[in-house]
XYZ file of C-alpha atoms in Angstrom:
414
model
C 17.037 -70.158 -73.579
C 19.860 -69.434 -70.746
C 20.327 -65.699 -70.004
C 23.599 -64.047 -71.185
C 25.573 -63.705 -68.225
C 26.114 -59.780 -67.092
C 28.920 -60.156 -64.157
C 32.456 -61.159 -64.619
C 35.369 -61.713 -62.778
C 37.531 -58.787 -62.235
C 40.599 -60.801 -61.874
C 40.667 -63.384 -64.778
C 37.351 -61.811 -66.831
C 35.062 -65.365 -66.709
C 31.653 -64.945 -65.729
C 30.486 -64.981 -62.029
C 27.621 -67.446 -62.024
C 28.344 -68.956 -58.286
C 26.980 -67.274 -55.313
C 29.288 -66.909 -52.417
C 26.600 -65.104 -49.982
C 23.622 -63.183 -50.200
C 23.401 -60.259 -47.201
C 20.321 -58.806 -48.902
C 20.183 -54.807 -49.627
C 22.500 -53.072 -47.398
C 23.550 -49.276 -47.463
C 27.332 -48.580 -47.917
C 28.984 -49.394 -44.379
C 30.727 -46.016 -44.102
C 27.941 -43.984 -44.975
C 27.154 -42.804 -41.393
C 23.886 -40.438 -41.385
C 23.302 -37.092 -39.766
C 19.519 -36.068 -37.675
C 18.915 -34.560 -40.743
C 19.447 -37.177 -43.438
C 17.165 -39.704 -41.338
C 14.210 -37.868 -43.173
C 15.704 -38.202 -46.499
C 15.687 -41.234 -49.118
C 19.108 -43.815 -48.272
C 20.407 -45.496 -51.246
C 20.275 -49.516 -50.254
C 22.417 -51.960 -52.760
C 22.796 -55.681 -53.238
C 25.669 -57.146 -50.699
C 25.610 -60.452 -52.815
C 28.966 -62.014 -52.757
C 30.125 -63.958 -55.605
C 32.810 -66.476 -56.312
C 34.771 -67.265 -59.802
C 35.179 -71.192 -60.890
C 38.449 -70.196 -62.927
C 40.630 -68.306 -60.424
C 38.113 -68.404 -57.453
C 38.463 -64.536 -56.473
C 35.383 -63.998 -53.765
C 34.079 -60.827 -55.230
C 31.249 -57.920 -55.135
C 30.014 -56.554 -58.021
C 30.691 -52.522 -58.173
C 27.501 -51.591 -57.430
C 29.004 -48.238 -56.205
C 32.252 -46.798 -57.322
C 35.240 -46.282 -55.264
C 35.762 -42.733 -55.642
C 31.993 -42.271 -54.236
C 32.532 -44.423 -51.678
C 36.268 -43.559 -50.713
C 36.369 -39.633 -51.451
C 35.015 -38.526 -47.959
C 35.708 -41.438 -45.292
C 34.655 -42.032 -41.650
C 37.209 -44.379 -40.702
C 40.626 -42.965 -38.938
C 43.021 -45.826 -37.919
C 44.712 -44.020 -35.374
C 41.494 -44.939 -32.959
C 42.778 -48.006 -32.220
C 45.343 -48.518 -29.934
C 46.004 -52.527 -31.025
C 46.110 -51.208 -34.660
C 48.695 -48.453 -33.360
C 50.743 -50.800 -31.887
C 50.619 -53.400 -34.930
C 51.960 -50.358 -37.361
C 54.422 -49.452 -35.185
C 55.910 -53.139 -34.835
C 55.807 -53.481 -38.447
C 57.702 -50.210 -38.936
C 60.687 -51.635 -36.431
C 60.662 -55.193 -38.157
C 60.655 -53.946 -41.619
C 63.399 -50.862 -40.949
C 65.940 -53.342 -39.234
C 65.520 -56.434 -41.867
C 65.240 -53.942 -44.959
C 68.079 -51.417 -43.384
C 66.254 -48.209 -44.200
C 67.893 -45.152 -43.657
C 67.739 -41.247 -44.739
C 68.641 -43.019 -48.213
C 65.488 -45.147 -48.876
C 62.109 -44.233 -49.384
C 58.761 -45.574 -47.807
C 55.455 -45.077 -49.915
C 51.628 -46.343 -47.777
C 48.974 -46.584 -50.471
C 45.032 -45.971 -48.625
C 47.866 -44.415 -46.089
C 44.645 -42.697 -44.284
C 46.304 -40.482 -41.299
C 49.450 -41.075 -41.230
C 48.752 -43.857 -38.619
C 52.223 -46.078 -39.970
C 54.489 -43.890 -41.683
C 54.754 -41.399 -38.481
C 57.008 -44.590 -37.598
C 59.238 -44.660 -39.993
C 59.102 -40.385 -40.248
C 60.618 -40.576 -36.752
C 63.342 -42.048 -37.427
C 64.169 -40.354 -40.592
C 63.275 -42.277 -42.962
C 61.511 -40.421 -46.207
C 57.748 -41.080 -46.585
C 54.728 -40.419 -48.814
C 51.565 -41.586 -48.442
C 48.576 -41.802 -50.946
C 44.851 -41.485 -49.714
C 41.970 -41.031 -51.738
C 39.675 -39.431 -48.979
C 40.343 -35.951 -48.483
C 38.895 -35.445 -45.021
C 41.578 -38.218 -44.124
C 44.401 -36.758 -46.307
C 44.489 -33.452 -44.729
C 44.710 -34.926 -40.990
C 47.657 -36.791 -42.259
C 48.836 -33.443 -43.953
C 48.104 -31.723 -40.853
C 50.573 -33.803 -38.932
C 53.536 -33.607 -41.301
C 53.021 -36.351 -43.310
C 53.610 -35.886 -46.927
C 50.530 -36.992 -48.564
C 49.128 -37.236 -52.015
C 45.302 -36.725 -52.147
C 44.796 -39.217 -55.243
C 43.314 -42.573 -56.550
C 46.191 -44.966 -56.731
C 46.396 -47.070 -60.332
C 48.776 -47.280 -62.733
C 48.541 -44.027 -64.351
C 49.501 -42.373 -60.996
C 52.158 -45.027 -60.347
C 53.657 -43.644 -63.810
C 53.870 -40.217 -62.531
C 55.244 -40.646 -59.287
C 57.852 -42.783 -60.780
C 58.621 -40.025 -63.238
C 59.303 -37.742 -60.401
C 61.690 -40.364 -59.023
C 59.649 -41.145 -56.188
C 60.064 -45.347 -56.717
C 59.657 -47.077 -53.286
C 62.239 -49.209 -51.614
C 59.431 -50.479 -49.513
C 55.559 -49.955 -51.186
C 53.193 -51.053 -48.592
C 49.178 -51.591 -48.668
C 47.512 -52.642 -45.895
C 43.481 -53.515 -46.137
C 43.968 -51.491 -49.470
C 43.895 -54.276 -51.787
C 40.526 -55.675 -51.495
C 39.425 -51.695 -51.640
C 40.257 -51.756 -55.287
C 37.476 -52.706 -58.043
C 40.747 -52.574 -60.986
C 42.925 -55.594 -59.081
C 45.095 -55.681 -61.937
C 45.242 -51.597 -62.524
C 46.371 -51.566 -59.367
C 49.120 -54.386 -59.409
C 50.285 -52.879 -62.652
C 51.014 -49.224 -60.479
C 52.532 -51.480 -58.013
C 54.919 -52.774 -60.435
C 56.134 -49.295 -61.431
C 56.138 -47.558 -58.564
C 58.490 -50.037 -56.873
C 62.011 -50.196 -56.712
C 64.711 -52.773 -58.750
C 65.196 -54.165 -55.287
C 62.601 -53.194 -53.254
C 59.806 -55.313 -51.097
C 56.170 -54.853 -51.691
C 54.359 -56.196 -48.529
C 50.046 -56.085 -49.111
C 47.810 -57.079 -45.570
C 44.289 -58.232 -46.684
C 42.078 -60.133 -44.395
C 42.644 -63.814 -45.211
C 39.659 -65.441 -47.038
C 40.698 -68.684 -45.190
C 39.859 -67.124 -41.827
C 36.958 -65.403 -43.705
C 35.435 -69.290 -44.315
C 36.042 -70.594 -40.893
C 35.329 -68.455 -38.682
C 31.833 -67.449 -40.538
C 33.217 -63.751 -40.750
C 30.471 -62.764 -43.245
C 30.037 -59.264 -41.726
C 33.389 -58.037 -42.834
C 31.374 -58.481 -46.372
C 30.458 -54.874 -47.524
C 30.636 -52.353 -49.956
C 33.775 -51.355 -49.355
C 35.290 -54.744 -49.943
C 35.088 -55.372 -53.718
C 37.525 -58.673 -53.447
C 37.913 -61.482 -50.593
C 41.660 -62.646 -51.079
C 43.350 -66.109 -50.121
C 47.026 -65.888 -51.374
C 46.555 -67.999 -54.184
C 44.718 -65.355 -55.790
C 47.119 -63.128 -54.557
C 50.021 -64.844 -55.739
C 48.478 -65.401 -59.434
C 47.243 -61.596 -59.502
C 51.379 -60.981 -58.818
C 52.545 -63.285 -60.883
C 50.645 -61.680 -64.124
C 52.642 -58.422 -63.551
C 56.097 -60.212 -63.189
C 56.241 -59.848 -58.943
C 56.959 -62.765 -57.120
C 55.444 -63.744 -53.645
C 58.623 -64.640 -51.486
C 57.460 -64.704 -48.161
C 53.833 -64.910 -46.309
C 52.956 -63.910 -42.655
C 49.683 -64.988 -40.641
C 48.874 -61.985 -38.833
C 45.629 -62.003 -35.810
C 44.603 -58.807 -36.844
C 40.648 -58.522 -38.261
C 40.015 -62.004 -37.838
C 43.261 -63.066 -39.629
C 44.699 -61.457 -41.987
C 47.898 -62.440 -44.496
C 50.620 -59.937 -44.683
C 52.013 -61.160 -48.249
C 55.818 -60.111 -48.941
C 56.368 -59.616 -52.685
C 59.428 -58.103 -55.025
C 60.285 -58.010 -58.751
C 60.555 -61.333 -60.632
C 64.356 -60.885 -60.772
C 65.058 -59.578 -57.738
C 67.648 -61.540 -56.061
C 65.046 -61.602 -52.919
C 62.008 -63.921 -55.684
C 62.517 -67.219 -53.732
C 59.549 -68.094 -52.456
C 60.201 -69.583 -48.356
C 58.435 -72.851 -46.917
C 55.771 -70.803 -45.883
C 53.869 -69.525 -48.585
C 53.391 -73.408 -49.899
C 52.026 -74.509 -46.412
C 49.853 -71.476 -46.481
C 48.479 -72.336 -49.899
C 47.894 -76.450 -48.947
C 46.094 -75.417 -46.483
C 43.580 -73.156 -48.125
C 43.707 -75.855 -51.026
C 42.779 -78.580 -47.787
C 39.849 -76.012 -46.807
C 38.251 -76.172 -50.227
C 39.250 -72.353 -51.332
C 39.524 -73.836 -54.696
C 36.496 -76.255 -54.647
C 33.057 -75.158 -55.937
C 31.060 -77.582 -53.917
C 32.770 -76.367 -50.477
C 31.910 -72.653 -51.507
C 28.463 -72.692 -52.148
C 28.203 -74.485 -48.509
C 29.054 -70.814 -47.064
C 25.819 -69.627 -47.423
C 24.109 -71.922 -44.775
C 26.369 -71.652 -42.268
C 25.973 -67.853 -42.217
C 22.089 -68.412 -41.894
C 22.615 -69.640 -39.098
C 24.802 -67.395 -37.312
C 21.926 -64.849 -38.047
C 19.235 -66.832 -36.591
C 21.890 -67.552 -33.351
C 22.531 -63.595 -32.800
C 18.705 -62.905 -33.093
C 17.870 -65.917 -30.674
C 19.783 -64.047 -28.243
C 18.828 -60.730 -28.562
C 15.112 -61.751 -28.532
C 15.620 -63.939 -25.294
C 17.318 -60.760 -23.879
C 14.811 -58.403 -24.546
C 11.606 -60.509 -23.539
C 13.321 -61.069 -20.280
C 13.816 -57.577 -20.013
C 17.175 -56.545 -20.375
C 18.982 -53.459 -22.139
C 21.228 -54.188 -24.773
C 23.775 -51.596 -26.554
C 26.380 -51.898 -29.016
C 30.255 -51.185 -29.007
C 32.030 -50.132 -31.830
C 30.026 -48.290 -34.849
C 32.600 -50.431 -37.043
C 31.661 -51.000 -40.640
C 31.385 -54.835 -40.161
C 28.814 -53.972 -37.730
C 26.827 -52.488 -40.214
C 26.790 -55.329 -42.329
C 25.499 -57.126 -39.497
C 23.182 -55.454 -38.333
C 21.599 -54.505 -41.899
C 21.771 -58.166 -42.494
C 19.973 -59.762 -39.605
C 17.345 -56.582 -38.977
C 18.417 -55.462 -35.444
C 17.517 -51.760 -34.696
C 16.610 -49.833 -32.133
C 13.922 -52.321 -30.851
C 17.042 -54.389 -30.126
C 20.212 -52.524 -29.907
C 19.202 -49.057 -28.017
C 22.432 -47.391 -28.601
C 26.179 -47.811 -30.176
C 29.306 -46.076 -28.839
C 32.039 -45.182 -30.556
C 35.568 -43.578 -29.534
C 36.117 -41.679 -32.754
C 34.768 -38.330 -32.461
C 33.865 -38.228 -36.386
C 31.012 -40.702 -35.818
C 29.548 -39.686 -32.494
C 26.047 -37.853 -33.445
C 25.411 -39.442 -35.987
C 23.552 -42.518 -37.013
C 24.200 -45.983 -38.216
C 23.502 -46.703 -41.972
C 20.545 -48.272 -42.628
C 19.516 -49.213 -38.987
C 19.423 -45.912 -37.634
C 20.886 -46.550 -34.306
C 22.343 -43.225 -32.849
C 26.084 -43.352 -32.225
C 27.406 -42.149 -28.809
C 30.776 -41.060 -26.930
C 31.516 -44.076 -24.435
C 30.520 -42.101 -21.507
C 26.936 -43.101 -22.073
C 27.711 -46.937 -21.182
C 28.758 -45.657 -18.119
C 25.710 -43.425 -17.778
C 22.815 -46.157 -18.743
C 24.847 -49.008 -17.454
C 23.494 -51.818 -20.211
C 23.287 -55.511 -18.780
C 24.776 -56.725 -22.246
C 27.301 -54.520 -24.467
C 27.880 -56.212 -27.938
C 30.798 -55.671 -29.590
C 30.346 -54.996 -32.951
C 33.913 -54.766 -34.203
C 34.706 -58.816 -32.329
C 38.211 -58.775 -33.763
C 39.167 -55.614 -31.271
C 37.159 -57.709 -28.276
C 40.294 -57.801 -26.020
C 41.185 -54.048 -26.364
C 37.978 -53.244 -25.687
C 37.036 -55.187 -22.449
C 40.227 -54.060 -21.277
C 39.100 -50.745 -21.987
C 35.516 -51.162 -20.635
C 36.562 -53.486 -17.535
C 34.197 -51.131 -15.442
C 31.042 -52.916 -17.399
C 31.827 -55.742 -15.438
C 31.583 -53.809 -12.505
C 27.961 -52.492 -12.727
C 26.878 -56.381 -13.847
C 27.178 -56.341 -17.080
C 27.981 -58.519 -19.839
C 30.308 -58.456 -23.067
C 29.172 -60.335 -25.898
C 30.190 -61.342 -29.287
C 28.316 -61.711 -32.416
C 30.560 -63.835 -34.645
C 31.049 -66.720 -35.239
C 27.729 -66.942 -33.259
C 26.476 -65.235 -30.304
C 28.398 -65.483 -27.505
C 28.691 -63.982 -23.961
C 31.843 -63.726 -22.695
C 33.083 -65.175 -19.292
């Protein structure tokens, strides 16, 4: 007799019988442990990535909820000068094409520090951001950014409207696959926005996700792996309309959708968003048979990583890690390396350094110590950052060493 089905889509409700890709157990990503907490018991859950045959949403199941996992967070953007300088272009483009003034109002949902709206702050623009994690939410308070420690959903999106707060521009960027209620959270979006106003959501592109075997930005964190037609039917079931579409190079490739209200006089979609869609369609985003293939081709990015490490280590070289990025976690976790392969990670954000990676254990340094032990190979764990950080790490290739790259299999750069 065939088993009830227990998981179902959190977009459209059918059940998730398809396997997208199986990581294993793997801690959360974020959950970065102290000396201390290396002799206690680590919660492990199953990173088992699903896909639905109705609306084909890539999907985790909640194994752990968001406010446990996004309460206290590790992660500060403002650590990255690329992602600096990406927030701050946005803020210019969207000011001029929008004409903000003193008049409008700018609202960042998973705003973390304050990284974006400082931009549009400066130039006197109003602001407010929302951010769940409190550690995060006070260094944005901390640096005069108005900030409301709070889950966003549509019950908050009711109250902030009812203090007039409505946004003339509501952004969320990597927020959006954070979110286990999709359509909670499209419904606050709805609300919270303005008669006119411009919604624009940046998600890592599932499309990118597919070809360039990205499985390790698969974690915990991620409940949902978006293309924009999922997107755009999510939308459309709360009366917003996707007008315009970006490819952006940032984590691998990500889509900066541009959405408004159904009759704003901005809902015409452009020539973009349909080429963007055919071409996902052409990939087999919407195909069963081309989904399930996933699966193998990450094997085998595993097996290519460990080939090299192993070769590298027999022949007796030292090996460390850049980056202690959340991706990297996956990867790691996923594929087994610790310490008998990886004898260090370095990390520029002084929240992580001291501690430990999840799961593997590796102990996270200050960047000085690459300079101290002088590695033969450095891998960079967060690959989508590789340029800013050989640039910043030029003096590896000084001392002989090597960068190399993980994904979308082992590589060591020229």
């Amino acid at each position: 007799m065939a088993l009830e089905p227990t998981l179902f889509c959190r977009m459209c409700a059918a059940a998730l019988t398809e396997s997208f890709c199986d990581l294993g157990m793997s801690p959360l990503s974020n959950s970065y442990r102290s000396a201390r907490q290396l002799l206690e018991m680590e919660p492990f859950y199953p990173l088992h990535a699903y896909f639905c045959t109705r609306c084909f949403l890539v999907q985790l199941p909640e194994h752990a909820s968001a406010q446990s996992i996004f309460s206290e967070y590790a992660y500060f953007s403002s650590y990255s000068e690329g992602w600096l300088a990406h927030a701050r272009d946005y803020a210019r483009a969207m000011t001029k094409g929008l004409a903000l003034g003193a008049q409008s109002r700018v609202v960042e949902i998973g705003s973390n520090d304050g990284y974006l709206l400082q931009y549009f702050q400066e130039t006197g623009i109003p602001v407010l951001g929302i951010e769940p994690a409190r550690n995060v939410a006070q260094v944005a308070t901390g640096r005069g950014i108005p900030t409301r420690n709070i889950f966003f959903g549509e019950e908050t999106a009711r109250l902030l409207a009812a203090e007039g707060l409505k946004a003339d521009l509501l952004v969320g960027n990597n927020v959006l696959a954070h979110v286990p209620d999709i359509n909670g959270f499209i419904a606050g979006l709805k609300l919270l926005l303005a008669g006119d106003g411009v919604i624009t959501l940046e998600f890592p592109h599932l499309l990118r996700l597919v070809e360039g075997i990205q499985f390790d930005t698969i974690y915990h964190e991620h409940f949902s792996y978006l293309s924009l037609v999922t997107v755009e039917t999510a939308l459309a079931a709360k009366e917003l309309v996707v007008f315009d579409v970006e490819e952006l190079p940032t984590h691998g490739g990500s889509l900066r959708v541009h959405a408004c209200h159904r009759d704003s006089a901005k809902a015409q979609a452009s020539a973009r968003v349909g080429k963007v869609k055919a071409r996902e369609i052409a990939a087999g985003l919407c195909d069963a048979d081309a989904m399930r293939g996933f699966a193998a081709r990450v094997a085998e990015a595993k097996r290519a990583l460990l080939d090299f490490l192993i070769s590298a280590r027999r022949s007796g070289k030292s090996v460390a890690g850049y980056g202690a990025a959340a991706k990297g976690n996956t990867l790691l976790n996923y594929c087994g390396v610790r310490t008998d392969f990886l004898d260090y990670v370095v990390d520029r954000s002084p929240h992580k350094q001291g501690l430990f990676l999840p799961g593997t254990h590796i102990p996270i340094h200050a960047p000085e110590m690459l300079r101290r032990t002088r590695p033969d190979y450095v891998l960079i764990l967060p690959w989508n950052l590789k340029e800013e950080i050989v640039t910043q790490m030029r003096e590896v290739l000084d001392w002989g060493g090597k960068f190399v790259v993980p994904i979308p299999r082992a590589e060591v750069l020229a």
